[in-house]
Short mmCIF file of C-alpha atoms in Angstrom, two decimals:
data_model
loop_
_atom_site.label_atom_id
_atom_site.label_comp_id
_atom_site.label_asym_id
_atom_site.label_seq_id
_atom_site.Cartn_x
_atom_site.Cartn_y
_atom_site.Cartn_z
CA THR A 1 333.73 79.00 122.91
CA ASN A 2 333.63 81.65 120.60
CA PRO A 3 334.07 80.27 117.09
CA LEU A 4 335.36 82.19 114.57
CA ASP A 5 333.83 80.96 111.48
CA ASP A 6 330.44 80.56 110.38
CA LYS A 7 329.32 77.09 109.11
CA LYS A 8 327.82 77.30 105.42
CA ILE A 9 326.26 74.06 103.73
CA SER A 10 324.67 73.25 100.25
CA ILE A 11 322.88 70.65 99.43
CA SER A 12 322.69 69.12 95.69
CA VAL A 13 321.03 66.26 93.48
CA GLY A 14 323.51 64.64 91.75
CA ASP A 15 327.08 63.70 93.48
CA ALA A 16 328.48 66.58 91.97
CA ASN A 17 329.48 69.35 95.48
CA TYR A 18 328.00 72.95 94.63
CA LEU A 19 330.37 76.02 95.39
CA PRO A 20 328.38 79.07 96.29
CA SER A 21 330.94 81.78 95.71
CA THR A 22 331.05 80.50 91.88
CA THR A 23 327.87 78.95 91.37
CA HIS A 24 329.87 76.13 90.15
CA TYR A 25 329.91 72.26 90.77
CA TYR A 26 332.57 70.08 91.11
CA GLU A 27 333.02 66.56 90.71
CA TYR A 28 335.85 64.13 91.18
CA VAL A 29 336.52 61.80 88.63
CA SER A 30 338.57 57.90 89.25
CA SER A 31 340.18 56.49 86.43
CA PRO A 32 343.11 55.01 87.17
CA GLY A 33 346.19 55.42 84.50
CA ILE A 34 344.44 58.34 82.93
CA THR A 35 347.27 60.84 80.82
CA TRP A 36 346.91 64.81 81.37
CA SER A 37 345.26 65.78 77.86
CA ALA A 38 343.11 62.21 77.96
CA ALA A 39 341.49 63.71 81.50
CA LYS A 40 341.07 67.06 79.64
CA VAL A 41 339.09 65.36 76.52
CA ALA A 42 337.28 63.06 79.33
CA ALA A 43 335.98 66.00 81.31
CA GLU A 44 334.70 68.12 78.22
CA SER A 45 332.76 65.25 77.45
CA ARG A 46 330.59 65.05 80.64
CA MET A 47 327.26 66.76 81.57
CA TYR A 48 325.87 67.70 84.57
CA TYR A 49 322.08 68.28 84.54
CA GLY A 50 322.89 70.02 81.47
CA LEU A 51 326.07 72.10 82.07
CA LYS A 52 329.20 71.52 80.50
CA GLY A 53 331.94 69.78 82.24
CA TYR A 54 335.77 71.01 81.76
CA LEU A 55 338.79 70.34 83.87
CA ALA A 56 338.80 72.05 87.32
CA THR A 57 340.38 76.09 87.12
CA LEU A 58 340.95 76.16 90.67
CA ARG A 59 341.16 80.47 90.77
CA SER A 60 340.26 80.58 94.56
CA GLU A 61 341.24 78.82 97.75
CA GLU A 62 337.51 77.94 98.41
CA GLU A 63 338.00 76.36 94.78
CA ALA A 64 341.16 74.19 95.85
CA ILE A 65 340.34 73.22 99.59
CA LEU A 66 336.33 71.67 98.26
CA SER A 67 338.31 69.86 95.02
CA GLY A 68 341.54 68.32 97.54
CA GLU A 69 338.42 67.08 99.74
CA GLN A 70 337.05 65.16 97.26
CA ALA A 71 339.96 63.83 95.50
CA GLN A 72 340.67 60.05 96.39
CA GLY A 73 344.16 60.00 94.59
CA SER A 74 345.95 62.28 92.78
CA GLY A 75 343.52 64.28 90.40
CA TRP A 76 344.17 66.37 87.02
CA ILE A 77 343.65 70.03 86.93
CA GLY A 78 343.41 72.13 83.90
CA ALA A 79 346.61 74.05 84.82
CA SER A 80 349.48 73.58 81.96
CA ASP A 81 352.58 75.50 80.89
CA GLU A 82 352.88 73.38 77.56
CA ARG A 83 352.60 77.22 75.92
CA SER A 84 355.24 78.79 77.55
CA GLU A 85 357.41 76.85 79.54
CA GLY A 86 357.42 78.45 83.06
CA THR A 87 354.42 80.72 82.50
CA TRP A 88 351.46 78.36 83.98
CA GLU A 89 347.95 78.83 82.30
CA TRP A 90 344.58 77.61 83.18
CA VAL A 91 343.83 76.80 79.83
CA THR A 92 340.70 74.67 79.89
CA GLY A 93 337.77 76.83 81.23
CA PRO A 94 334.97 78.86 79.51
CA GLU A 95 336.98 82.15 80.45
CA GLY A 96 339.70 81.17 77.82
CA ILE A 97 343.73 80.96 78.46
CA ILE A 98 344.38 83.17 82.26
CA PRO A 99 348.18 82.90 83.12
CA PHE A 100 348.80 82.85 86.63
CA TRP A 101 352.03 81.61 87.80
CA GLN A 102 355.58 82.86 86.66
CA GLY A 103 359.11 80.75 87.39
CA LEU A 104 359.99 77.79 89.39
CA GLY A 105 359.70 76.68 92.71
CA PRO A 106 361.00 79.44 95.18
CA THR A 107 361.31 82.11 93.09
CA GLY A 108 358.31 81.65 91.30
CA ALA A 109 355.25 84.34 91.58
CA PRO A 110 351.16 84.75 90.88
CA ILE A 111 350.76 86.86 87.62
CA ASN A 112 347.52 88.83 87.45
CA GLY A 113 346.25 89.03 90.82
CA GLU A 114 345.99 85.39 90.56
CA TYR A 115 345.43 82.46 93.15
CA SER A 116 347.98 79.61 93.31
CA ASN A 117 348.39 76.29 95.14
CA TRP A 118 351.57 75.07 94.76
CA ASN A 119 352.68 72.59 97.15
CA ASP A 120 355.77 75.08 98.29
CA PRO A 121 358.78 75.59 98.46
CA ARG A 122 359.61 72.60 95.43
CA GLU A 123 356.64 73.09 92.76
CA PRO A 124 356.63 73.78 90.63
CA ASN A 125 359.85 71.94 88.95
CA ASN A 126 359.88 71.10 86.16
CA SER A 127 361.92 67.66 87.02
CA GLY A 128 361.79 66.03 83.78
CA ASN A 129 359.60 68.04 81.02
CA GLU A 130 356.23 68.32 83.36
CA ASP A 131 353.78 71.05 81.91
CA TYR A 132 350.89 69.77 83.07
CA ALA A 133 349.55 70.22 86.57
CA HIS A 134 347.31 68.05 89.22
CA ILE A 135 346.30 68.14 92.79
CA THR A 136 348.59 66.14 95.04
CA TYR A 137 347.35 63.26 97.58
CA ASN A 138 348.70 62.76 101.11
CA LEU A 139 351.91 63.76 100.49
CA GLY A 140 352.87 64.60 104.15
CA PRO A 141 351.37 66.97 105.91
CA GLY A 142 349.64 70.18 104.76
CA THR A 143 349.48 68.66 101.29
CA VAL A 144 346.64 67.64 100.63
CA GLY A 145 344.65 69.65 97.54
CA LYS A 146 348.19 71.37 96.69
CA TRP A 147 349.37 71.25 93.14
CA ASN A 148 352.50 69.39 92.03
CA ASP A 149 353.25 69.65 88.32
CA LEU A 150 353.47 66.41 85.89
CA ARG A 151 354.28 64.46 82.60
CA ASN A 152 351.28 64.12 80.59
CA SER A 153 351.21 60.58 81.66
CA GLY A 154 352.47 61.24 85.38
CA SER A 155 353.58 58.27 87.16
CA THR A 156 353.90 55.03 85.47
CA VAL A 157 354.14 52.97 88.84
CA ALA A 158 351.06 52.21 90.06
CA SER A 159 352.25 52.82 94.09
CA SER A 160 353.97 56.02 93.74
CA PRO A 161 352.09 59.06 94.84
CA TYR A 162 352.14 60.86 91.23
CA TYR A 163 350.09 58.30 89.44
CA PRO A 164 347.39 59.80 88.60
CA GLN A 165 343.89 57.82 90.02
CA GLY A 166 341.26 60.66 88.40
CA TYR A 167 340.67 64.50 87.52
CA VAL A 168 338.94 67.40 88.76
CA VAL A 169 335.24 68.17 86.48
CA GLU A 170 333.81 71.81 87.33
CA TYR A 171 330.82 72.63 85.83
CA GLY A 172 329.19 75.97 85.23
CA GLY A 173 329.89 79.45 82.95
CA SER A 174 329.81 77.82 80.47
CA ILE A 175 328.00 79.35 77.27
CA GLY A 176 324.15 78.04 76.64
CA ASP A 177 324.84 76.13 80.49
CA PRO A 178 320.87 76.18 81.95
CA ILE A 179 319.75 77.64 84.88
CA LEU A 180 319.60 74.97 88.02
CA ASN A 181 317.47 74.67 90.10
CA ILE A 182 318.35 71.52 92.00
CA THR A 183 320.57 72.97 95.51
CA ASP A 184 319.50 74.43 98.27
CA TYR A 185 322.39 76.47 100.37
CA VAL A 186 322.10 77.38 104.02
CA GLU A 187 324.85 80.01 106.12
CA LEU A 188 324.51 79.19 109.69
CA LYS A 189 325.65 82.72 111.81
CA ILE A 190 326.99 81.15 114.60
CA PRO A 191 327.06 84.03 117.75
CA ARG A 192 329.74 85.76 119.42
CA ILE A 193 331.32 86.56 122.45
CA SER A 194 331.00 90.14 122.77
CA ASN A 195 331.71 91.42 125.73
CA ALA A 196 333.19 89.12 129.06
CA PHE A 197 332.64 90.05 132.52
CA THR A 198 333.05 88.28 135.65
CA THR A 199 330.96 88.02 138.50
CA CYS A 200 332.44 87.49 142.49
CA LEU A 201 329.47 85.95 144.55
CA LEU A 202 330.56 87.95 148.60
CA TYR A 203 330.12 84.78 150.74
CA THR A 204 329.32 85.94 154.42
CA SER A 205 329.36 83.46 157.30
CA PRO A 206 326.32 83.05 159.35
CA SER A 207 326.04 84.60 163.21
CA PRO A 208 325.74 82.50 165.95
CA ARG A 209 321.96 83.08 166.48
CA ASP A 210 321.20 81.66 162.26
CA SER A 211 322.99 78.34 163.35
#
């Protein structure tokens, strides 16, 4: 009766989803068993109406939610701590290398004011030289779209929730990208109740002459 959020709707040509806050497009690509390093190469070979692709760098809650909701299974994203153990960085986007997290699990913390969405409180846990990040898929309530760290290959057991099922590609922000006109965006402002009052009706029984 009194909604808190407005509704935002975007409609785009093609399969990728548009996010107005970044003006980028996001697409989940199914590729069961793909490694992180192979997913990085594959993402960089993709184009979307002239926009260059790369493994997604999810630097906001909106990006994480949109990418997680698209995912049809565990999917690689563009984060790694391979260069320096425990220092997680976005390493795939056109902005260059961006450190965003330092440490393990519950003792770690975001750095440089960057966003993070690890599957708290255990991740990242570096359980077996895990240097690459993926979006989780249905590991329990509230985990869709959260992040875990895995080895380059992920799990090799196809029935495991950590078996990679694909990767998330982001398009936009690269040098030479064209300006596209393939998206329409609408924001619906929902009316709010700012004041409420109660009206009381006084009932008077009819007189005998009115009967």
